[in-house]
Amino acid sequence: MRKNILNNVFDTPYNTAPFSKINDHDFLPAFKTAIKNAKAEIDAITKNSEAPNFKNTIEALDFSGEQLDRISSLFFNLNSAETNDDIQKIAQEVSPLLSEFSNDITLNEALFKRVKTVYNKKDELDLNVEQQTLLEKKYKSFSRNGANLSEDKKEKLRDIDKQLSQLKLKFGENVLAETNTFEMLIANEDDLSGLPEGAKEAAAQLAESKNKKGWLFTLDYPSYIPFMTYADNRKLRKKLAIASGARAFKNDALDNQNNVLKITRLRHERANLLGYKTHAHFVLEERMAETPEKVEQFLNELLEKAKPAAKSEFENLEDFAKKLDAIDKLQKWDSSYYSEKLKQKLFDLDDEKLKPYFKLENVINGAFTVANKLFDLHFEEIHNIDTYHDDVLTYKVTDNKGDLVSIFYADFFPRKGKRNGAWMTSFKPQSIKDGVNERPHISIVCNFTKPTKSKPSLLTFNEVTTLFHEFGHALHGMLANTTYPSLSGTSVYWDFVELPSQILENWCYQKEALELFAKHYETGEVIPMDLIEKIKASATFHEGMQTLRQISFGLLDMSWHASDSPETIKDVKAHETKAFKNTHLFPDVAENCMSTSFSHIFQGGYSSGYYSYKWAEVLDADAFEYFEEAGIFNKTVATKFKDHVLSKGGTESPMTLYKRFRGKAPEPEALLRRAGLLK
Ligand SMILES: [Zn+2]
């Protein structure tokens, strides 16, 4: 029989993944073997004749399944970055096996009994902070799934979970069906006035693909957004906007009002069953924000501070629209359109002017230089390790002493088999086992413009900040320095995980940093200061209104999930209107409802979590102020950020880590100061 490379320790430089030697068909048998081995490791813990203690139970549990985790990360990363029909088929087969395995662990009563025994003795155990966090995390992974409940309550929980998963699915199906059924066919070319050529072409192609004459627009973002931003025809903008806002709110078979009410009531019941006051209390227990009260306080404080700026931006925009087109009252369907016009007038900034200063190679080297100046990291391109595609670049990352910090992969260009967007991931986690600090293998994957024979890859400014964003996540992974794998690197609460990525974007707006790498690809000229100023000013354009909008969604989310009596809410639209009462700027549209298509919180995983977008921005603005005060390359501040945030992963409460770095809690004002909205 052929040897399956995945079942052995990799005999490769730095123990890197042997991509070129893996056959896709090795994965399924390797998964099965790894699951079997992981189960045996769990059995060894539960059958241990010694009394349960931290080492033989909690620590053993965290280090179990290492082989399975390694294979999973290789496989699912390939499925995102270089997939094919075989890999997708294997993913379908493997996914249920993996969820069955993880259910087997959470429902393993013998295992929970041992974990609980250790947990109940936690005060006598003399554990360090990281160990205390790990113990808490392991215990909660059982208790939050109902391990402490009696048999009949467990049954009830399973029943609620089953109903919830069906309702969430139905909610999503309705939104999708509503999005797909609406079409706006335009026959008269005059009605396309204002639209860029690309948007017109796409609309013509869409019409043609459905055997229709003219130009077809839908509620899909790539079709909807350009129309709302550029189309001069106000009546048609109104038609499209109202159609979008009325999704799943028409009292027909695809209506989601009842689903919203049922989902919120079941989530509440589930939280009560597990001993929590509301669903939001349940969710926020594992967040930096901690409680619904703190989230609401955060949102309301930010609202109070941002509202004057938002109001004056709104009035300016309305004035601008009145002068330009003599419109009576600014409506929701005017917002993107006039904002874009005003932005063009104020900044006259287009990507083509900026791109020559952002050659991809220069930008990567810029990111490396920033990391060197801040954290003493050295990046050296290497060619002796395997990759899954020729486009993938590989680097050895070392510290000032020359010791290995990480292996770093960068995969920049789009191709068939890679999904859209940009992300950071890892092929091997960091941990300290038996005294050996296993260094991580970190990767960033993007979809940037490919070089041609005559032109190098020149990035838009948005792509530049995307690269720095993902590189910030990568630094969080590379600098990880914890004992336990489940607390390492980016394994932190999700309202904390965007701090390292978002803060790094700030360097893209700083003269001192741009001078290091933003040089014209032909002449070598450094980007002119007036362009930098324009980039900065346009980045915070309408920040007040944007902030108010995000706060309104955050408050709506909390209004559904932090209520301790959701069964008293009968009318979705009335409830929503109440939740929006302090945040609305535009006149309400009676036939529209946000909640019935708010998939983030009713289908996806953002319930009681929508606030985290703004929360993360406040964190990065507040943290970056510290750098600005001391100098953006100040070593003392950078070292504190590395020691207290980047290297610590999820080993302690994020607020504790943050305060240790910053010397105080984050202030919402920092966000508005950065935008120039507070003096
Ligand atoms: Zn991110």
XYZ file of C-alpha atoms and ligand atoms in Angstrom:
680
model
C 0.000 0.000 0.000
C 1.151 3.499 -0.774
C 2.269 5.421 2.277
C -0.050 8.270 3.192
C 2.170 11.289 3.698
C -0.432 12.900 5.985
C -0.226 10.164 8.590
C 3.386 10.878 9.399
C 5.403 13.700 10.860
C 6.452 15.814 7.904
C 10.093 15.344 7.067
C 10.418 18.856 5.639
C 12.336 22.074 6.405
C 10.715 23.691 9.502
C 8.149 20.880 9.477
C 6.254 22.776 6.761
C 3.342 21.238 4.889
C 4.526 18.945 2.037
C 1.979 20.313 -0.449
C 3.507 18.880 -3.608
C 3.582 15.359 -2.150
C -0.041 15.364 -1.009
C -2.526 13.696 -3.290
C -6.098 15.031 -2.816
C -7.232 11.454 -2.257
C -4.919 11.138 0.735
C -7.147 13.484 2.711
C -10.212 11.351 3.446
C -8.287 8.332 4.808
C -6.003 10.706 6.689
C -8.993 12.433 8.308
C -10.446 9.078 9.334
C -7.181 7.942 10.889
C -6.680 11.286 12.631
C -10.208 11.222 14.077
C -9.615 7.681 15.326
C -6.353 8.768 16.938
C -7.954 11.853 18.477
C -10.725 9.672 19.928
C -8.097 7.372 21.411
C -6.452 10.382 23.041
C -9.791 11.407 24.578
C -10.340 7.819 25.764
C -6.935 7.853 27.386
C -8.000 10.928 29.359
C -11.368 9.538 30.489
C -9.949 6.090 31.334
C -6.997 7.450 33.254
C -7.008 5.717 36.643
C -5.393 8.714 38.338
C -7.711 11.274 39.891
C -8.423 14.149 37.493
C -6.007 17.073 37.736
C -5.116 20.029 35.562
C -2.323 18.254 33.715
C -3.926 14.878 33.036
C -7.305 16.351 32.051
C -7.364 20.034 31.017
C -3.891 20.227 29.522
C -4.168 16.781 27.946
C -7.478 17.794 26.374
C -5.997 20.968 24.895
C -3.062 19.128 23.336
C -5.233 16.291 22.036
C -6.176 16.092 18.374
C -3.018 17.823 17.169
C -2.763 15.630 14.065
C -6.423 16.189 13.222
C -6.057 19.967 13.605
C -3.023 20.024 11.338
C -4.745 18.046 8.587
C -7.920 20.125 8.956
C -6.040 23.387 8.589
C -4.185 22.154 5.488
C -7.329 20.832 3.918
C -9.696 23.712 4.617
C -7.088 26.277 3.619
C -6.713 24.499 0.310
C -10.477 24.413 -0.048
C -10.454 28.233 0.229
C -7.357 29.084 -1.782
C -6.882 26.305 -4.343
C -9.960 24.152 -4.493
C -11.272 21.774 -7.141
C -14.188 19.367 -7.547
C -12.415 16.576 -5.677
C -11.556 18.760 -2.699
C -15.100 20.100 -2.543
C -16.499 16.603 -2.611
C -14.160 15.525 0.181
C -15.182 18.605 2.193
C -18.810 17.490 1.987
C -17.892 14.067 3.250
C -15.552 15.248 5.963
C -17.630 18.065 7.467
C -20.256 15.800 9.086
C -17.501 13.527 10.435
C -15.837 16.516 12.077
C -19.023 17.889 13.611
C -19.898 14.419 14.868
C -16.460 14.196 16.462
C -16.779 17.574 18.172
C -20.293 16.689 19.396
C -18.886 13.446 20.779
C -16.534 15.528 22.895
C -19.067 18.075 24.206
C -21.544 15.295 25.000
C -18.936 13.015 26.576
C -20.193 12.725 30.152
C -17.166 10.937 31.533
C -14.928 13.650 30.145
C -17.125 16.446 31.501
C -17.135 14.784 34.919
C -13.338 14.966 35.042
C -13.256 18.553 33.742
C -15.848 19.579 36.332
C -13.934 17.904 39.145
C -10.871 19.989 38.285
C -12.988 23.116 37.780
C -14.630 22.790 41.189
C -11.211 22.692 42.833
C -9.838 25.625 40.813
C -9.153 27.840 43.834
C -6.891 25.258 45.476
C -4.858 24.468 42.376
C -2.264 27.246 42.287
C -2.679 27.787 38.543
C -1.087 30.631 36.622
C -3.279 33.095 34.724
C -3.054 31.259 31.404
C -3.960 27.974 33.078
C -6.920 29.585 34.849
C -8.156 30.937 31.511
C -7.764 27.528 29.876
C -9.652 25.795 32.688
C -12.494 28.322 32.458
C -12.629 27.966 28.675
C -12.691 24.162 28.738
C -15.366 24.052 31.438
C -17.531 26.587 29.586
C -17.233 24.659 26.324
C -19.282 21.957 28.079
C -21.559 23.992 30.347
C -22.583 26.426 27.603
C -23.704 23.415 25.598
C -25.895 22.102 28.390
C -23.610 19.559 30.092
C -24.909 20.579 33.543
C -28.574 20.136 32.657
C -30.840 17.298 33.745
C -31.846 14.754 31.093
C -35.234 16.326 30.352
C -33.719 19.803 30.062
C -31.020 18.450 27.771
C -33.806 17.056 25.639
C -35.498 20.475 25.648
C -32.221 22.147 24.619
C -31.755 19.757 21.716
C -35.321 20.474 20.629
C -34.747 24.263 20.739
C -31.494 23.913 18.801
C -33.246 21.882 16.145
C -36.030 24.452 15.787
C -33.539 27.314 15.723
C -31.427 25.797 13.000
C -34.533 25.245 10.857
C -35.821 28.781 11.450
C -32.460 30.366 10.679
C -32.266 28.355 7.495
C -35.807 29.403 6.532
C -34.990 33.048 7.313
C -31.989 32.920 4.995
C -33.884 31.109 2.246
C -36.617 33.757 2.306
C -34.125 36.621 2.059
C -32.353 34.883 -0.789
C -35.576 34.162 -2.654
C -36.741 37.765 -2.198
C -33.368 39.048 -3.391
C -33.463 36.782 -6.430
C -37.051 37.321 -7.531
C -36.906 41.104 -7.886
C -35.804 42.429 -11.270
C -35.816 45.930 -12.707
C -35.613 45.866 -16.490
C -34.733 49.144 -18.169
C -35.561 49.548 -21.845
C -34.766 53.209 -22.335
C -31.036 54.016 -22.351
C -31.730 57.520 -20.982
C -32.673 55.905 -17.692
C -29.068 54.717 -17.320
C -27.747 58.270 -17.218
C -24.943 58.693 -14.665
C -23.932 55.022 -14.538
C -20.319 54.065 -15.291
C -19.732 52.014 -18.442
C -18.860 48.887 -16.440
C -22.196 48.927 -14.612
C -24.097 49.400 -17.887
C -22.249 46.517 -19.509
C -22.924 44.218 -16.574
C -26.639 45.121 -16.683
C -26.814 44.474 -20.429
C -25.094 41.105 -19.993
C -27.450 40.151 -17.176
C -30.457 40.986 -19.375
C -29.018 38.994 -22.250
C -28.334 35.976 -20.039
C -32.058 35.906 -19.255
C -33.107 36.432 -22.879
C -34.348 39.925 -22.219
C -33.835 43.135 -24.136
C -32.330 46.163 -22.382
C -30.557 46.445 -19.035
C -31.388 44.362 -15.990
C -30.801 45.417 -12.372
C -31.301 43.286 -9.277
C -30.941 43.534 -5.499
C -27.564 41.776 -5.600
C -24.874 44.148 -4.334
C -22.775 44.283 -7.543
C -25.912 45.409 -9.387
C -27.659 47.380 -6.619
C -24.761 49.461 -5.256
C -23.637 51.098 -8.540
C -27.237 51.943 -9.394
C -27.882 53.606 -6.022
C -24.548 55.431 -6.216
C -24.601 56.726 -9.773
C -28.036 56.561 -11.437
C -29.425 60.067 -12.060
C -33.022 58.816 -12.299
C -34.401 59.421 -8.810
C -37.671 57.534 -9.361
C -35.823 54.375 -10.330
C -33.448 54.714 -7.371
C -36.521 54.953 -5.166
C -38.060 51.875 -6.762
C -34.900 49.828 -6.240
C -34.316 51.038 -2.669
C -37.863 50.297 -1.580
C -37.716 46.852 -3.175
C -34.561 46.117 -1.203
C -35.988 47.420 2.072
C -39.217 45.460 1.666
C -37.562 42.066 1.380
C -39.374 39.408 3.420
C -41.835 42.046 4.680
C -44.838 41.626 2.431
C -47.133 39.371 4.480
C -46.745 36.580 1.957
C -45.186 33.120 1.932
C -41.670 34.598 2.032
C -42.360 36.944 4.946
C -39.898 36.763 7.860
C -41.793 38.630 10.603
C -42.879 35.459 12.357
C -39.455 33.923 11.951
C -37.886 36.964 13.639
C -40.286 36.689 16.578
C -39.822 32.919 16.889
C -36.022 33.086 16.666
C -35.720 35.767 19.351
C -38.131 33.925 21.680
C -36.343 30.593 21.259
C -32.930 32.171 21.787
C -34.261 33.728 24.980
C -35.704 30.430 26.161
C -32.421 28.687 25.399
C -30.442 31.283 27.368
C -32.825 30.950 30.353
C -32.493 27.170 30.253
C -28.714 27.527 30.532
C -29.056 29.984 33.413
C -28.583 33.295 31.591
C -30.912 36.283 31.859
C -31.079 36.898 28.097
C -29.526 35.674 24.860
C -27.259 38.719 24.884
C -25.983 37.806 28.370
C -25.188 34.325 27.063
C -23.304 35.603 24.008
C -21.460 38.447 25.707
C -20.093 36.261 28.484
C -17.397 35.364 25.972
C -16.722 38.855 24.629
C -14.509 41.748 25.646
C -17.659 43.854 26.159
C -18.854 41.305 28.779
C -22.481 42.403 29.326
C -25.452 43.874 27.402
C -25.387 46.844 29.767
C -21.820 47.660 28.706
C -22.646 47.256 25.019
C -25.669 49.529 25.321
C -23.682 52.068 27.300
C -20.946 51.963 24.657
C -23.380 52.434 21.770
C -25.319 55.200 23.488
C -22.195 57.087 24.515
C -20.864 56.910 20.964
C -24.276 57.939 19.664
C -24.359 61.013 21.841
C -20.874 62.024 20.698
C -21.391 61.293 16.990
C -24.900 62.666 16.601
C -24.040 66.371 16.235
C -21.515 65.553 13.495
C -23.929 63.193 11.763
C -26.695 65.806 11.840
C -24.525 68.506 10.372
C -23.223 66.141 7.655
C -26.825 65.268 6.845
C -27.821 68.934 6.641
C -24.838 69.714 4.410
C -25.720 66.836 2.141
C -29.346 67.946 1.947
C -28.246 71.501 1.126
C -25.918 70.199 -1.552
C -28.709 68.094 -3.101
C -31.171 70.977 -2.975
C -28.756 73.297 -4.719
C -27.796 70.708 -7.308
C -31.178 69.247 -8.206
C -33.740 71.291 -6.279
C -35.022 68.174 -4.491
C -37.596 68.739 -1.756
C -36.400 66.413 0.995
C -33.400 64.128 1.178
C -34.573 60.493 1.166
C -32.830 57.170 1.782
C -32.452 56.594 -1.961
C -30.558 59.885 -2.282
C -27.897 59.103 0.298
C -25.268 57.207 -1.725
C -25.950 59.233 -4.854
C -25.367 62.704 -3.441
C -22.629 61.512 -1.076
C -20.669 60.279 -4.073
C -21.219 63.551 -5.949
C -20.130 65.603 -2.936
C -17.107 63.390 -2.375
C -15.997 63.800 -5.980
C -16.390 67.548 -5.683
C -14.404 67.753 -2.444
C -11.572 65.333 -3.139
C -11.339 64.519 -6.830
C -9.395 61.417 -5.916
C -9.251 58.478 -8.217
C -7.439 55.187 -8.039
C -5.526 55.693 -11.260
C -3.683 58.674 -9.737
C -2.625 56.692 -6.693
C -1.856 53.261 -8.131
C 1.606 54.059 -9.602
C 2.821 54.723 -6.034
C 1.704 51.335 -4.811
C 3.574 48.619 -6.646
C 2.810 45.359 -4.831
C 6.470 44.512 -4.117
C 6.985 47.985 -2.617
C 3.903 47.654 -0.432
C 4.914 44.205 0.920
C 8.375 45.496 1.659
C 6.735 48.494 3.308
C 4.745 46.191 5.583
C 7.948 44.271 6.420
C 9.808 47.517 7.171
C 7.024 48.691 9.472
C 7.128 45.315 11.280
C 10.903 45.610 11.543
C 10.835 49.112 12.975
C 8.099 48.262 15.449
C 8.783 44.675 16.466
C 12.348 43.873 15.303
C 11.175 41.277 12.804
C 13.286 40.290 9.783
C 11.704 38.815 6.633
C 13.815 36.777 4.252
C 12.327 35.211 1.139
C 13.115 31.479 0.975
C 12.721 28.938 -1.807
C 13.279 25.622 -0.054
C 9.738 24.955 1.149
C 6.728 23.573 -0.639
C 3.707 25.624 -1.721
C 0.305 24.721 -3.172
C 0.700 27.118 -6.120
C 3.589 28.839 -7.914
C 2.153 32.264 -7.034
C 2.682 31.649 -3.312
C 5.716 33.443 -1.817
C 7.436 32.074 1.269
C 9.447 33.858 3.953
C 11.469 32.969 6.997
C 10.770 35.424 9.816
C 13.428 35.888 12.497
C 14.046 38.164 15.482
C 17.113 40.322 16.234
C 18.970 37.293 17.574
C 18.313 35.361 14.378
C 15.916 32.949 16.082
C 12.977 31.666 14.045
C 9.728 33.516 14.784
C 7.513 32.122 12.040
C 7.203 30.861 8.504
C 5.149 33.280 6.433
C 3.244 32.512 3.200
C 1.786 35.216 0.946
C -0.648 34.349 -1.857
C -1.696 37.530 -3.654
C -3.416 36.927 -6.982
C -6.896 35.742 -7.968
C -7.342 32.483 -9.873
C -9.934 29.829 -10.445
C -10.248 27.793 -7.273
C -9.670 30.693 -4.879
C -12.585 32.320 -3.137
C -13.099 36.108 -3.149
C -11.831 38.509 -0.521
C -8.723 38.518 1.641
C -7.911 36.581 4.782
C -5.207 35.472 7.169
C -4.855 31.852 8.191
C -2.356 29.374 9.602
C -0.953 26.016 8.548
C 0.540 25.225 11.929
C -0.328 26.778 15.304
C 2.071 28.048 17.949
C 2.321 26.370 21.367
C 4.882 25.348 23.958
C 4.954 21.611 24.448
C 7.441 19.783 26.677
C 9.484 22.978 26.863
C 9.730 23.365 23.080
C 8.265 26.549 21.591
C 6.699 25.356 18.336
C 6.732 28.324 15.959
C 3.676 28.967 13.757
C 3.240 28.893 9.972
C 1.109 31.889 8.990
C -0.410 32.799 5.652
C -2.221 35.703 4.041
C -4.392 35.201 0.954
C -5.643 38.079 -1.214
C -7.070 38.789 -4.657
C -4.985 41.691 -5.981
C -4.498 42.834 -9.575
C -2.032 40.536 -11.332
C 1.047 41.943 -13.056
C 1.077 41.875 -16.871
C 4.061 41.591 -19.228
C 4.358 45.358 -19.413
C 3.110 46.452 -15.987
C 3.807 45.288 -12.443
C 0.950 44.718 -9.982
C -0.167 48.205 -8.952
C -2.536 48.293 -5.986
C -5.511 50.544 -5.359
C -5.354 52.314 -2.004
C -8.092 50.020 -0.758
C -5.882 47.029 -1.628
C -2.977 48.645 0.236
C -5.006 48.922 3.438
C -6.312 45.380 2.878
C -2.739 44.090 2.713
C -1.816 45.915 5.928
C -5.020 44.661 7.570
C -4.289 41.014 6.831
C -0.638 41.526 7.703
C -1.783 42.847 11.100
C -3.701 39.601 11.705
C -0.592 37.754 10.532
C 1.581 39.551 13.119
C -0.889 38.476 15.815
C -0.308 34.900 14.667
C 3.458 35.168 14.103
C 4.289 36.813 17.431
C 2.125 34.402 19.440
C 3.899 33.181 22.536
C 1.598 31.097 24.701
C 1.701 27.621 26.134
C -1.670 26.246 25.051
C -2.673 26.009 21.388
C -6.324 26.946 21.950
C -5.290 30.282 23.510
C -2.603 31.144 20.972
C -2.430 33.964 18.420
C -5.751 35.070 16.994
C -7.731 32.725 19.304
C -9.265 35.673 21.144
C -12.790 36.989 21.692
C -14.130 38.201 18.397
C -14.684 41.806 19.488
C -10.918 41.909 20.131
C -9.598 40.031 17.113
C -9.716 43.026 14.725
C -7.503 45.238 16.891
C -4.130 44.049 15.499
C -5.402 44.151 11.907
C -7.196 47.476 12.017
C -4.487 49.263 13.937
C -1.920 48.385 11.283
C -4.024 50.088 8.596
C -3.279 53.399 10.328
C 0.331 53.321 9.102
C -0.953 53.567 5.516
C -2.143 57.113 6.194
C 1.070 58.370 7.800
C 3.657 60.381 5.905
C 6.517 58.878 7.893
C 5.454 55.379 6.893
C 4.386 56.107 3.299
C 7.765 57.698 2.576
C 9.310 54.296 3.219
C 7.459 52.512 0.442
C 4.946 54.629 -1.526
C 7.280 55.415 -4.422
C 6.335 55.814 -8.078
C 7.088 52.522 -9.832
C 8.767 54.272 -12.784
C 10.355 57.424 -11.393
C 10.902 56.438 -7.746
C 9.271 59.718 -6.665
C 7.751 59.587 -3.156
C 3.971 60.085 -3.069
C 3.179 63.833 -2.868
C 1.930 65.157 0.485
C -1.262 66.669 -0.965
C -2.325 63.213 -2.168
C -1.734 61.828 1.318
C -3.852 64.602 2.834
C -6.653 63.868 0.374
C -6.513 60.149 1.152
C -6.822 60.916 4.859
C -9.665 63.392 4.459
C -11.663 61.189 2.101
C -11.220 58.162 4.395
C -13.207 59.895 7.114
C -15.772 61.452 4.765
C -19.249 61.240 6.356
C -17.830 59.382 9.361
C -20.575 60.880 11.557
C -23.382 59.487 9.398
C -21.620 56.146 8.940
C -21.164 55.862 12.684
C -24.813 56.661 13.359
C -25.886 54.005 10.850
C -23.711 51.309 12.425
C -24.910 52.313 15.908
C -28.525 52.024 14.752
C -27.929 48.427 13.608
C -26.116 47.637 16.854
C -28.993 49.023 18.926
C -31.556 47.125 16.845
C -29.610 43.903 17.421
C -29.517 44.541 21.184
C -33.209 45.480 21.256
C -34.029 41.988 19.996
C -31.514 40.002 22.015
C -31.129 41.813 25.320
C -34.861 41.947 26.001
C -35.865 39.827 29.007
C -39.421 39.506 27.701
C -39.260 39.026 23.917
C -42.635 37.244 24.058
C -44.246 40.663 24.642
C -42.974 41.931 21.267
C -45.783 41.357 18.768
C -45.207 43.871 15.990
C -41.811 43.703 14.270
C -42.025 47.069 12.514
C -43.278 48.902 15.623
C -40.501 47.374 17.702
C -37.932 48.387 15.112
C -39.222 51.958 14.871
C -38.834 52.262 18.645
C -35.260 50.903 18.479
C -34.350 53.436 15.767
C -35.929 56.444 17.461
C -32.653 58.125 18.447
C -30.649 57.257 15.361
C -32.757 58.006 12.307
C -31.831 60.856 9.967
C -33.878 60.003 6.873
C -37.698 59.870 6.801
C -39.054 56.387 7.540
C -40.381 54.259 4.671
C -43.591 52.548 5.809
C -43.340 49.544 3.482
C -39.763 48.768 4.574
C -38.358 46.783 7.493
C -34.730 46.114 8.383
C -35.184 43.148 10.729
C -36.864 40.860 8.194
C -33.726 40.805 6.039
C -31.088 41.407 8.766
C -29.303 38.136 7.968
C -26.214 39.025 10.026
C -28.129 38.594 13.273
C -30.974 36.249 12.355
C -29.148 33.822 10.077
C -25.422 34.372 10.599
C -23.461 34.443 13.832
C -23.722 38.156 14.679
C -26.599 38.108 17.166
C -25.672 40.424 20.072
C -22.466 41.031 18.148
C -23.200 43.750 15.622
C -21.768 46.382 17.992
C -18.355 44.783 17.533
C -17.713 46.582 14.224
C -17.681 49.934 16.015
C -16.106 48.464 19.132
C -13.094 47.303 17.125
C -12.770 50.694 15.447
C -12.755 52.421 18.807
C -10.058 50.034 20.027
C -7.797 50.634 17.041
C -8.324 54.414 17.062
C -7.626 54.589 20.788
C -4.570 52.330 20.530
C -3.169 54.223 17.573
C -3.508 57.527 19.433
C -0.945 56.130 21.862
C 1.468 55.575 18.973
C 0.761 59.035 17.575
C 1.431 60.667 20.923
C 4.819 58.980 21.222
C 5.723 58.748 17.526
C 4.366 56.104 15.167
C 7.599 54.082 15.328
C 8.153 54.541 19.056
C 9.848 51.385 20.372
C 8.481 51.599 23.907
C 4.859 51.723 22.766
C 5.462 49.061 20.093
C 7.109 46.745 22.609
C 4.198 47.177 25.007
C 1.807 46.322 22.170
C 3.841 43.222 21.343
C 4.274 42.083 24.953
C 0.745 42.755 26.208
C -1.413 42.207 23.115
C 0.206 40.502 20.108
C 2.060 37.759 21.960
C -0.626 37.056 24.551
C -3.428 35.619 22.398
C -6.465 34.754 24.499
C -4.556 33.948 27.697
C -6.247 36.713 29.695
C -9.306 38.935 29.539
C -8.858 41.305 26.573
C -9.680 44.361 28.690
C -6.906 43.450 31.128
C -4.435 43.002 28.261
C -5.542 46.241 26.666
C -5.236 48.293 29.843
C -1.799 46.848 30.496
C -0.731 48.074 27.061
C -2.542 51.411 27.057
C -2.531 52.291 30.747
C -6.287 52.946 30.586
C -9.524 51.674 29.085
C -10.305 52.610 25.443
C -12.229 55.869 24.913
C -14.980 56.117 22.249
C -13.918 59.733 21.613
C -10.703 58.468 19.987
C -12.661 57.308 16.950
C -14.298 60.702 16.490
C -11.065 62.569 17.120
C -9.389 60.561 14.362
C -12.211 61.530 12.020
C -11.819 65.175 13.009
C -15.325 65.252 14.470
C -14.195 66.175 17.977
C -11.663 68.855 18.602
Zn -9.891 41.341 9.803
